[in-house]
Amino acid sequence: VCCLVNCPCICRGLRDVFRFITKVGTRGTLRRSSTFDSRTSSDNAEPDTTRQMVTSLKAVGKIQKGLRRRFSNVYEAYTYCDISGSWEVTANTMKLMLQKLGFDVADISEVARFIDRNTNDGILDPKEFVGVLAWHSLHSDSTHQLELCKPRRQAIVDKAMALHE
C-alpha cells in the first residue's frame, strides 16, 4: 500500500485518504506532532472507520497488483469486467469476473464496497472503477480509452484467462 501514497495517478480523494491514514494510524487518534487539513479529517476519528479504510486500501493494492499483471491498463480491466458492454459493472459481476482470474473473494468484496462507497448502488461506473484501481497515469479522455477497448473485449478476456492458467 505504501507505494500507492506517492503515485501520481491516484485521484486526489484517495491521496487524501492515504494522508489521513498516515497521520491517524490504525488507532484512530491523531498523533501529537501531526498537522492535517481539518477539511479531510477530525480529531475524533473512529477507530473502526480507520481500520476499515486501512483494510480497504490494502485490498485495493492487492487487486491493483493482480490487474497490472494481467492487463495493459485499467481500461482493459474495466472492459474485462463489463460483460454486457453497458458501462455499468455490478459489484457481483466484478466479483465473478475477478474470481475467474484467481483473485481472493474477500479482497474483491472489499474493493467493490470501497469503489461503490459514494453511490452505494451496487453499480461500479467507469469513473469509480478507473479512479480507484488505476496503477498508471490516466488519459484526459477516459471515455475514449474505454471506447477503444470495447471492440477488443474478447481478445482482452482471452489474454487475461491465458495469463491466469
Coordinates of C-alpha atoms in Angstrom, one line a residue, residues 8-158:
P8 CA 0.5 10.5 -9.2
C9 CA -2.3 8.6 -10.9
I10 CA -4.5 8.1 -7.9
C11 CA -7.3 10.6 -7.6
R12 CA -7.0 13.4 -5.1
G13 CA -9.6 12.0 -2.8
L14 CA -7.7 8.7 -2.5
R15 CA -4.5 10.5 -1.8
D16 CA -6.3 12.4 1.0
V17 CA -7.4 9.1 2.5
F18 CA -3.8 7.8 2.4
R19 CA -2.6 11.0 4.1
F20 CA -5.3 10.6 6.7
I21 CA -4.3 7.1 7.5
T22 CA -0.6 8.0 7.6
K23 CA -1.4 10.8 10.1
V24 CA -4.0 9.0 12.1
G25 CA -2.6 5.5 12.1
T26 CA -4.8 2.5 12.8
R27 CA -5.8 3.5 16.3
G28 CA -7.9 6.4 15.1
T29 CA -6.3 9.3 17.0
L30 CA -4.2 12.0 15.6
R31 CA -0.6 11.9 16.6
R32 CA 0.5 15.0 18.6
S33 CA 3.2 16.0 16.1
S34 CA 1.0 15.7 13.1
T35 CA -0.8 18.5 11.3
F36 CA -3.5 17.7 8.9
D37 CA -6.1 19.6 6.9
S38 CA -9.2 19.7 9.1
R39 CA -11.4 19.6 5.9
T40 CA -10.5 15.9 5.4
S41 CA -10.2 14.6 8.9
S42 CA -11.2 15.2 12.5
D43 CA -9.6 14.7 15.9
N44 CA -12.4 12.3 16.8
A45 CA -11.8 9.8 14.0
E46 CA -13.4 6.5 14.9
P47 CA -11.0 3.5 15.2
D48 CA -13.3 1.2 13.3
T49 CA -13.6 3.6 10.4
T50 CA -9.9 4.0 10.2
R51 CA -9.3 0.2 10.4
Q52 CA -11.9 -0.4 7.7
M53 CA -10.2 2.2 5.5
V54 CA -6.8 0.5 6.0
T55 CA -8.4 -2.9 5.2
S56 CA -10.0 -1.4 2.0
L57 CA -6.7 0.2 0.9
K58 CA -4.8 -3.0 1.4
A59 CA -7.3 -4.9 -0.7
V60 CA -7.2 -2.2 -3.4
G61 CA -3.4 -2.6 -3.5
K62 CA -3.7 -6.4 -3.9
I63 CA -6.2 -6.1 -6.7
Q64 CA -4.2 -3.4 -8.5
K65 CA -1.1 -5.6 -8.4
G66 CA -3.1 -8.5 -9.9
L67 CA -4.7 -6.4 -12.5
R68 CA -1.4 -4.9 -13.5
R69 CA -0.1 -8.5 -14.2
R70 CA -3.0 -9.3 -16.5
F71 CA -3.9 -6.1 -18.3
S72 CA -2.0 -3.4 -20.1
N73 CA -4.1 -0.7 -18.4
V74 CA -7.1 -0.2 -16.1
Y75 CA -9.4 0.5 -19.1
E76 CA -8.8 -3.1 -20.3
A77 CA -9.5 -4.3 -16.7
Y78 CA -12.8 -2.5 -16.7
T79 CA -13.7 -3.8 -20.2
Y80 CA -12.9 -7.3 -19.0
C81 CA -15.4 -6.9 -16.1
D82 CA -18.1 -5.2 -18.3
I83 CA -19.7 -8.3 -19.8
S84 CA -22.7 -6.5 -21.3
G85 CA -20.8 -3.5 -22.7
S86 CA -23.2 -1.2 -20.9
W87 CA -20.5 0.6 -18.9
E88 CA -22.3 -0.4 -15.7
V89 CA -20.4 -3.2 -14.0
T90 CA -22.3 -4.5 -10.9
A91 CA -20.3 -5.4 -7.8
N92 CA -21.5 -9.1 -8.3
T93 CA -20.2 -9.1 -11.9
M94 CA -16.9 -7.8 -10.9
K95 CA -16.6 -10.4 -8.2
L96 CA -17.5 -13.2 -10.6
M97 CA -15.0 -12.0 -13.3
L98 CA -12.1 -11.4 -10.9
Q99 CA -12.7 -14.8 -9.2
K100 CA -12.3 -16.4 -12.6
L101 CA -8.8 -14.9 -12.6
G102 CA -8.0 -16.3 -9.1
F103 CA -8.4 -13.1 -7.0
D104 CA -9.3 -13.6 -3.4
V105 CA -13.1 -13.3 -2.7
A106 CA -12.6 -11.2 0.4
D107 CA -10.4 -8.7 -1.3
I108 CA -12.8 -8.4 -4.3
S109 CA -15.7 -7.8 -2.0
E110 CA -13.8 -5.2 0.0
V111 CA -12.7 -3.4 -3.2
A112 CA -16.2 -3.5 -4.6
R113 CA -17.5 -1.9 -1.4
F114 CA -14.8 0.7 -1.5
I115 CA -15.3 1.6 -5.1
D116 CA -19.1 2.0 -4.6
R117 CA -18.8 3.8 -1.3
N118 CA -20.1 7.2 -2.7
T119 CA -23.2 6.0 -4.5
N120 CA -23.7 2.6 -2.8
D121 CA -26.0 1.5 -5.6
G122 CA -24.1 -1.8 -6.4
I123 CA -23.1 -0.4 -9.8
L124 CA -19.4 0.4 -10.5
D125 CA -19.4 3.0 -13.2
P126 CA -16.1 3.5 -15.2
K127 CA -15.1 6.7 -13.3
E128 CA -15.4 4.9 -9.9
F129 CA -13.6 1.8 -11.1
V130 CA -10.8 3.6 -13.1
G131 CA -10.3 6.2 -10.4
V132 CA -9.7 3.7 -7.6
L133 CA -7.9 0.9 -9.5
A134 CA -5.6 2.7 -11.9
W135 CA -2.0 1.8 -11.5
H136 CA -0.8 4.2 -14.2
S137 CA -1.4 7.8 -15.3
L138 CA -4.9 8.3 -16.6
H139 CA -5.6 9.8 -20.0
S140 CA -7.6 13.0 -20.0
D141 CA -10.3 11.3 -22.0
S142 CA -11.1 8.1 -20.2
T143 CA -14.3 7.6 -22.2
H144 CA -12.3 7.5 -25.4
Q145 CA -9.9 4.9 -23.9
L146 CA -12.8 2.7 -22.9
E147 CA -14.3 3.0 -26.3
L148 CA -11.0 1.8 -27.9
C149 CA -11.1 -1.3 -25.6
K150 CA -14.7 -2.3 -26.3
P151 CA -14.1 -3.9 -29.8
R152 CA -11.2 -5.8 -28.4
R153 CA -13.1 -7.2 -25.4
Q154 CA -12.8 -10.9 -26.5
A155 CA -9.0 -10.6 -27.0
I156 CA -8.7 -8.9 -23.6
V157 CA -10.6 -11.7 -22.0
D158 CA -8.6 -14.4 -23.8

